[in-house]
mmCIF file of N, CA, C and O in Angstrom:
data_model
loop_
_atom_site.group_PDB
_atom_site.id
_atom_site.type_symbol
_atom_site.label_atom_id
_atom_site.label_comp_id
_atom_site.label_asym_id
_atom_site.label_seq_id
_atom_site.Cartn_x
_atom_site.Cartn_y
_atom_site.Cartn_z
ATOM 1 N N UNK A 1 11.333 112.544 35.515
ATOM 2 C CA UNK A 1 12.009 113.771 35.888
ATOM 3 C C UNK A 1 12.949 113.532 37.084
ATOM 4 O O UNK A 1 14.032 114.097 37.232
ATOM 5 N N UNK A 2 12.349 112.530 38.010
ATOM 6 C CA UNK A 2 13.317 112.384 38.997
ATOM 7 C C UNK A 2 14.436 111.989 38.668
ATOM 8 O O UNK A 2 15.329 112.780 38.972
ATOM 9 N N UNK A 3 14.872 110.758 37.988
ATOM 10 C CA UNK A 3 15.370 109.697 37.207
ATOM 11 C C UNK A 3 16.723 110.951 36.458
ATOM 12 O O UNK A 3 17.896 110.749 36.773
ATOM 13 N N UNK A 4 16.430 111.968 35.656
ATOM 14 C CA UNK A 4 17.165 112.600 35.281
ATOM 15 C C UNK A 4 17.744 113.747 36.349
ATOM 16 O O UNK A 4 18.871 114.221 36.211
ATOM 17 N N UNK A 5 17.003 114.070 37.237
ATOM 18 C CA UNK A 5 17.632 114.560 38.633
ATOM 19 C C UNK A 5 18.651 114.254 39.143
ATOM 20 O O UNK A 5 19.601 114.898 39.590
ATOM 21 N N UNK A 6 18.355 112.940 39.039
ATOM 22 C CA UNK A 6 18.857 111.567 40.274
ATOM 23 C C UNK A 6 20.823 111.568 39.349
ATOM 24 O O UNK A 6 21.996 111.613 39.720
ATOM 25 N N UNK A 7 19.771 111.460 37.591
ATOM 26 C CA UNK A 7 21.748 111.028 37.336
ATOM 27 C C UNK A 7 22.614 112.314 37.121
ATOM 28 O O UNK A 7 23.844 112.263 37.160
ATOM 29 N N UNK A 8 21.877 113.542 36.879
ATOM 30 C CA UNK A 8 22.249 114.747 37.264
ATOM 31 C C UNK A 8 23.284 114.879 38.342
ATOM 32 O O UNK A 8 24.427 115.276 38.118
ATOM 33 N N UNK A 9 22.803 114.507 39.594
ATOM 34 C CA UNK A 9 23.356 114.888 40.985
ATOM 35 C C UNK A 9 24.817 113.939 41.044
ATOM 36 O O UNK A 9 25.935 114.278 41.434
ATOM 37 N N UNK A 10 24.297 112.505 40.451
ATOM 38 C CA UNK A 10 25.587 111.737 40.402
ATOM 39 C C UNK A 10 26.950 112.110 39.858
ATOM 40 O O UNK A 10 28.070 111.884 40.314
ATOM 41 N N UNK A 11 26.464 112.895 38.496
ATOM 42 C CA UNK A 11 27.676 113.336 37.708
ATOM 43 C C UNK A 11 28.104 114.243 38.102
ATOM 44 O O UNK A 11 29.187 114.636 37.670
ATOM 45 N N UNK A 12 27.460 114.892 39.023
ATOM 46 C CA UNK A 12 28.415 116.057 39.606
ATOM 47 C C UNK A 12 28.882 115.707 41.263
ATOM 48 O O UNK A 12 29.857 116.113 41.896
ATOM 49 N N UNK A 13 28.058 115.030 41.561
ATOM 50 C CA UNK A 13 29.355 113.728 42.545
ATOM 51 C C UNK A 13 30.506 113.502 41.932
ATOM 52 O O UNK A 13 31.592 113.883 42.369
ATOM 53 N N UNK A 14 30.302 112.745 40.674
ATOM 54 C CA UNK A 14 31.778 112.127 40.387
ATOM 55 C C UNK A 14 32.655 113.481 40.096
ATOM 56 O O UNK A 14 33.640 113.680 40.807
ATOM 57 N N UNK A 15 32.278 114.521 38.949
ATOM 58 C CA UNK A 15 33.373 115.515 39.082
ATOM 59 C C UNK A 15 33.802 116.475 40.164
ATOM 60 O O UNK A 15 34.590 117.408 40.006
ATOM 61 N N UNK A 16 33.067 116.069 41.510
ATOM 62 C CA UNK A 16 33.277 117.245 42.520
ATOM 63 C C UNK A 16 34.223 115.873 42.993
ATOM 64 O O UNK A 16 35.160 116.178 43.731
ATOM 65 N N UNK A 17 34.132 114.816 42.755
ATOM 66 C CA UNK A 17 35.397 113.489 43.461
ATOM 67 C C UNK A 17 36.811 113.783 42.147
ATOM 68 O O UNK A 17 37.959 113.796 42.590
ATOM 69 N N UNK A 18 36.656 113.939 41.032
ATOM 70 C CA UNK A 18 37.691 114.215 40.169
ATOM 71 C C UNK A 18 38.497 115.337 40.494
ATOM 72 O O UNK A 18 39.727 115.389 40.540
ATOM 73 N N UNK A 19 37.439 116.472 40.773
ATOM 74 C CA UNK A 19 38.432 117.743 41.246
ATOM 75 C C UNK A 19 39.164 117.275 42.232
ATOM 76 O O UNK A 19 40.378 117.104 42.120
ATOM 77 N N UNK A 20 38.476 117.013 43.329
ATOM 78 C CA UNK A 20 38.896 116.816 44.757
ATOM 79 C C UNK A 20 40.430 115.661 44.416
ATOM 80 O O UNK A 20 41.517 116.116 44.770
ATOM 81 N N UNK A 21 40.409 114.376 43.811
ATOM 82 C CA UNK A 21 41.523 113.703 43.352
ATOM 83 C C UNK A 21 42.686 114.579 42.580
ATOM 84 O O UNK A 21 43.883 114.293 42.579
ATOM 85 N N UNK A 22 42.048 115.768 41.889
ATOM 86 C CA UNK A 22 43.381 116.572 40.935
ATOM 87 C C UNK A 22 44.033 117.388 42.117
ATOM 88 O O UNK A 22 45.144 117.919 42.114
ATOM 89 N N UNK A 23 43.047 117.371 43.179
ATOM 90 C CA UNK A 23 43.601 118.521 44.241
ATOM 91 C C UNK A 23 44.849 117.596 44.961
ATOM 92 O O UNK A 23 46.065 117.740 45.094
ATOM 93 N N UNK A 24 44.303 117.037 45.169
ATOM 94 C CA UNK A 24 45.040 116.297 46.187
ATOM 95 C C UNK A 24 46.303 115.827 45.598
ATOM 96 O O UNK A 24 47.291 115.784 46.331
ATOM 97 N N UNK A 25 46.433 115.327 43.883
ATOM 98 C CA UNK A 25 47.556 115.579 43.658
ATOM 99 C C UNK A 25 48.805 116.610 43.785
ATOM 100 O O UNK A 25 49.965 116.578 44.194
ATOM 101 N N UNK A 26 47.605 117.856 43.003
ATOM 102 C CA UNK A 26 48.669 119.378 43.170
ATOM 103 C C UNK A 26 49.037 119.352 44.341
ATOM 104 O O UNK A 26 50.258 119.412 44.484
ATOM 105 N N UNK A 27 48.256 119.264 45.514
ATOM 106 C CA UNK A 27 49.142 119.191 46.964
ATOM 107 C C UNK A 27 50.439 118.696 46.857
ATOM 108 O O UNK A 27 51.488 119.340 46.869
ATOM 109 N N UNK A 28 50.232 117.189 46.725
ATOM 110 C CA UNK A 28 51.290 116.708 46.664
ATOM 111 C C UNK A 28 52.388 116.628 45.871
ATOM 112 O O UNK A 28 53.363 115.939 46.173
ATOM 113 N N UNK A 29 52.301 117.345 44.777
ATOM 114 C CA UNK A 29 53.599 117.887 44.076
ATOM 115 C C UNK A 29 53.912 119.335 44.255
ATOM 116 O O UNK A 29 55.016 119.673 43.826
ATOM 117 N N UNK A 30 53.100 120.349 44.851
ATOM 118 C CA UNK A 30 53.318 121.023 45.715
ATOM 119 C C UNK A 30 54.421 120.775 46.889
ATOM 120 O O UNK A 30 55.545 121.276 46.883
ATOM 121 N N UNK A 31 53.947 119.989 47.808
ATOM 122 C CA UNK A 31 54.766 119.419 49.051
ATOM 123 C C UNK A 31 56.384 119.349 48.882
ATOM 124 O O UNK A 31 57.411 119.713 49.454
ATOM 125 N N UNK A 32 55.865 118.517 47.517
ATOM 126 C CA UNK A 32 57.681 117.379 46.619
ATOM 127 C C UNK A 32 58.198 118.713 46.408
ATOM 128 O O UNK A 32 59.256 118.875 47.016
ATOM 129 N N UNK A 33 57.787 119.793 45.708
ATOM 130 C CA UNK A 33 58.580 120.674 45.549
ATOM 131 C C UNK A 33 59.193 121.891 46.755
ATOM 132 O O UNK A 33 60.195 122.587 46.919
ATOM 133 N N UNK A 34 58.346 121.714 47.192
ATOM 134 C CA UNK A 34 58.625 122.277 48.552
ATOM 135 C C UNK A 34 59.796 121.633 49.800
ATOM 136 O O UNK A 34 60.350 122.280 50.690
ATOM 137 N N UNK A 35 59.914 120.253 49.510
ATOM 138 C CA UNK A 35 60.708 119.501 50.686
ATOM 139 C C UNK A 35 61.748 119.935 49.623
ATOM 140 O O UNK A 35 62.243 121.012 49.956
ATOM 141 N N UNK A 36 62.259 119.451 48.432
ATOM 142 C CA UNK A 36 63.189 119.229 47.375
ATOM 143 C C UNK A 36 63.959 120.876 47.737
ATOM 144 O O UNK A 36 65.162 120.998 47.966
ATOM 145 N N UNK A 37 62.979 122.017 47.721
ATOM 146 C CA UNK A 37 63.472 123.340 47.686
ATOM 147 C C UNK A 37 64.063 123.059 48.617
ATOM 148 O O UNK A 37 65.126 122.619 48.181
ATOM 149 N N UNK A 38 64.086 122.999 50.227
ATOM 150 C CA UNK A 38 64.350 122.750 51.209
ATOM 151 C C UNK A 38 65.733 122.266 51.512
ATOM 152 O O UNK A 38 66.619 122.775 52.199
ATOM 153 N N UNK A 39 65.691 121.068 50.772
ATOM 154 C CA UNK A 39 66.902 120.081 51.057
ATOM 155 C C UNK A 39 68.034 121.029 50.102
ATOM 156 O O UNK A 39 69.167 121.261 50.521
ATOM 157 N N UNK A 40 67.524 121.539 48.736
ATOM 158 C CA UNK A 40 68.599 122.346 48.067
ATOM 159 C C UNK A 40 68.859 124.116 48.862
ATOM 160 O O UNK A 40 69.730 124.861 48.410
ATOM 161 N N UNK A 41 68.169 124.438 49.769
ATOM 162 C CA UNK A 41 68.934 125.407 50.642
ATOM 163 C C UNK A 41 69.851 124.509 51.593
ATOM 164 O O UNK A 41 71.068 124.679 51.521
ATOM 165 N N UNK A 42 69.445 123.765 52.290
ATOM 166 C CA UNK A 42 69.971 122.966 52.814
ATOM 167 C C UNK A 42 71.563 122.721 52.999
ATOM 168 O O UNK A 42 72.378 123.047 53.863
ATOM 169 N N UNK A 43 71.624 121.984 51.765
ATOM 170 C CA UNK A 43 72.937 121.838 50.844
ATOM 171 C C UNK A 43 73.669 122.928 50.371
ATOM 172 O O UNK A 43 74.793 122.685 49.934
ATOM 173 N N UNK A 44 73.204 124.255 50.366
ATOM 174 C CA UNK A 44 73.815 125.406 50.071
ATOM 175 C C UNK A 44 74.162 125.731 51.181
ATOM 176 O O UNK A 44 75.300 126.199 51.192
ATOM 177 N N UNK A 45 73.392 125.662 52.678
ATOM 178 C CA UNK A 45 73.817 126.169 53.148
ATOM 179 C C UNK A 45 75.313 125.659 53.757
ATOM 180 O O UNK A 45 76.255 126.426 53.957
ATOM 181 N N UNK A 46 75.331 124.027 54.039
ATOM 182 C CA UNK A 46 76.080 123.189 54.552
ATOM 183 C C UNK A 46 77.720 123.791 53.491
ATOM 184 O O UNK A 46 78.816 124.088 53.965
ATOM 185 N N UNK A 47 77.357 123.792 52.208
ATOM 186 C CA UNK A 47 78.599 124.574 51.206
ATOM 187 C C UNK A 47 79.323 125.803 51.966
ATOM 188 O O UNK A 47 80.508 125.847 52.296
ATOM 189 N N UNK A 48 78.363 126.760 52.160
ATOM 190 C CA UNK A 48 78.586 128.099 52.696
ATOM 191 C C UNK A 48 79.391 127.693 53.875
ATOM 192 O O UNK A 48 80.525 128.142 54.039
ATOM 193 N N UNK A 49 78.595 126.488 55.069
ATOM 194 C CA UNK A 49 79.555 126.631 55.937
ATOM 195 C C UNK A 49 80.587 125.839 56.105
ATOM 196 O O UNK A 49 81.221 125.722 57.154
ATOM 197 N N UNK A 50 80.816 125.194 54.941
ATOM 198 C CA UNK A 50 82.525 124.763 54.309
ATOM 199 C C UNK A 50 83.539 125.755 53.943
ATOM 200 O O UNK A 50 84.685 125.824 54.387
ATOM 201 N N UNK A 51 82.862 126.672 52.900
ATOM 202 C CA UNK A 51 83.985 127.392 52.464
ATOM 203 C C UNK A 51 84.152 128.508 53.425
ATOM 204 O O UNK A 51 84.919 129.444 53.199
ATOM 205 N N UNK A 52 83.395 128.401 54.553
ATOM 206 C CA UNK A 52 83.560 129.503 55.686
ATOM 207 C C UNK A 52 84.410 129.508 56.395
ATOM 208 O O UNK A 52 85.070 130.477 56.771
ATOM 209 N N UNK A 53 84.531 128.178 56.737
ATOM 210 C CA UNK A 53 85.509 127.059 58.179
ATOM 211 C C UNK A 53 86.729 127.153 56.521
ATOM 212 O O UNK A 53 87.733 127.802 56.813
ATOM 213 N N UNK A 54 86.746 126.813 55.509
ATOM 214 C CA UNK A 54 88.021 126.578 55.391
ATOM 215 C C UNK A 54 88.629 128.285 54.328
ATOM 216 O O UNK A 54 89.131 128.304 53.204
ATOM 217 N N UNK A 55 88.404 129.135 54.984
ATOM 218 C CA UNK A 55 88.603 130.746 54.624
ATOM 219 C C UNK A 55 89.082 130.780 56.129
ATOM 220 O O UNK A 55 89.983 131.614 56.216
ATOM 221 N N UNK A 56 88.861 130.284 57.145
ATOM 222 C CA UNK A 56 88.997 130.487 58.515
ATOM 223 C C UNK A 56 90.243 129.693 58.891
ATOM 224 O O UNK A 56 90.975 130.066 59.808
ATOM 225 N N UNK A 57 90.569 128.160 57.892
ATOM 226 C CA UNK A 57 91.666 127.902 58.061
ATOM 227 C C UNK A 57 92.591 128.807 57.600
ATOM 228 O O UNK A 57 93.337 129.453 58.335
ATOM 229 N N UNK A 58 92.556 128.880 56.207
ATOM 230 C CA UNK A 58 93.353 129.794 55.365
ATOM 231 C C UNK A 58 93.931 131.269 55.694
ATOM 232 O O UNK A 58 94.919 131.790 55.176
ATOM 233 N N UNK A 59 92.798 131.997 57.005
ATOM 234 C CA UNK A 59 93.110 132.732 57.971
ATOM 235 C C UNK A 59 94.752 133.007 58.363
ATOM 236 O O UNK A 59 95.250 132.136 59.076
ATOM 237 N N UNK A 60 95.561 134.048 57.993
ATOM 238 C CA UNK A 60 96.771 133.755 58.818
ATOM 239 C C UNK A 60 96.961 135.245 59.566
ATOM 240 O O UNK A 60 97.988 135.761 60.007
ATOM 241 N N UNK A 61 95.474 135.777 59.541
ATOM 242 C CA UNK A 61 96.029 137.518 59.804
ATOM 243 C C UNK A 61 97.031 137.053 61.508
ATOM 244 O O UNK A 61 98.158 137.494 61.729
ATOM 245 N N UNK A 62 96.333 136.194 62.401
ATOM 246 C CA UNK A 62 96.691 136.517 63.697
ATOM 247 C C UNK A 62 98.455 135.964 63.621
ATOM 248 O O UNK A 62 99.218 136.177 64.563
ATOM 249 N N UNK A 63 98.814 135.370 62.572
ATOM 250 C CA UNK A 63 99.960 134.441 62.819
ATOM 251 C C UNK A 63 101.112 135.925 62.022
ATOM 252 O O UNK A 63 102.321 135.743 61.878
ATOM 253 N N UNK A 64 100.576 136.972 61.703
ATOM 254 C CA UNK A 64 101.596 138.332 61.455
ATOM 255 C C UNK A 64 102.038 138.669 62.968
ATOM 256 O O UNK A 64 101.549 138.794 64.091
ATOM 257 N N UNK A 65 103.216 138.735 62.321
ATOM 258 C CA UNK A 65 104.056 139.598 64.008
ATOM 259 C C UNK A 65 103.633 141.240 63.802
ATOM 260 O O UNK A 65 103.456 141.831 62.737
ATOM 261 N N UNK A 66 103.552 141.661 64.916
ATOM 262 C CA UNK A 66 103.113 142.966 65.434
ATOM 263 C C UNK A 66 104.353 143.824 65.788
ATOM 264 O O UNK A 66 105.012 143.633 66.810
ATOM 265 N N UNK A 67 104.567 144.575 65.068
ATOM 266 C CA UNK A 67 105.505 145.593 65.310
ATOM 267 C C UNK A 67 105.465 146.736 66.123
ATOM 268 O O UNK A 67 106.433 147.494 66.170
#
């Protein structure tokens, strides 16, 4: 009885170590998707403040003469 106790407890060692390994993946493709989101605001934002600066060149209100 012990004997079947004993390999009882093991097998649920190993799947409480399997979960714990699936976890630790999802984290980490969690993370990947999370930095990746990041870098693509990132890059949107760096766009935004291109076409901002060059709407600002393109700017000519101040260069109208004032009557």
């Amino acid at each position: 009885l012990r004997q079947v106790a004993h390999a009882r407890q093991l097998a649920e060692q190993r799947l409480h170590a399997a979960h714990i390994a699936h976890l630790v993946d999802l984290i980490a493709e969690v993370l990947q998707i999370k930095a990746l989101t990041l870098l693509e605001l990132l890059g949107d934002l760096h766009r935004l403040f291109l076409v901002d600066l060059l709407l600002d060149f393109l700017d000519q209100r101040q260069d109208v003469a004032h009557a």
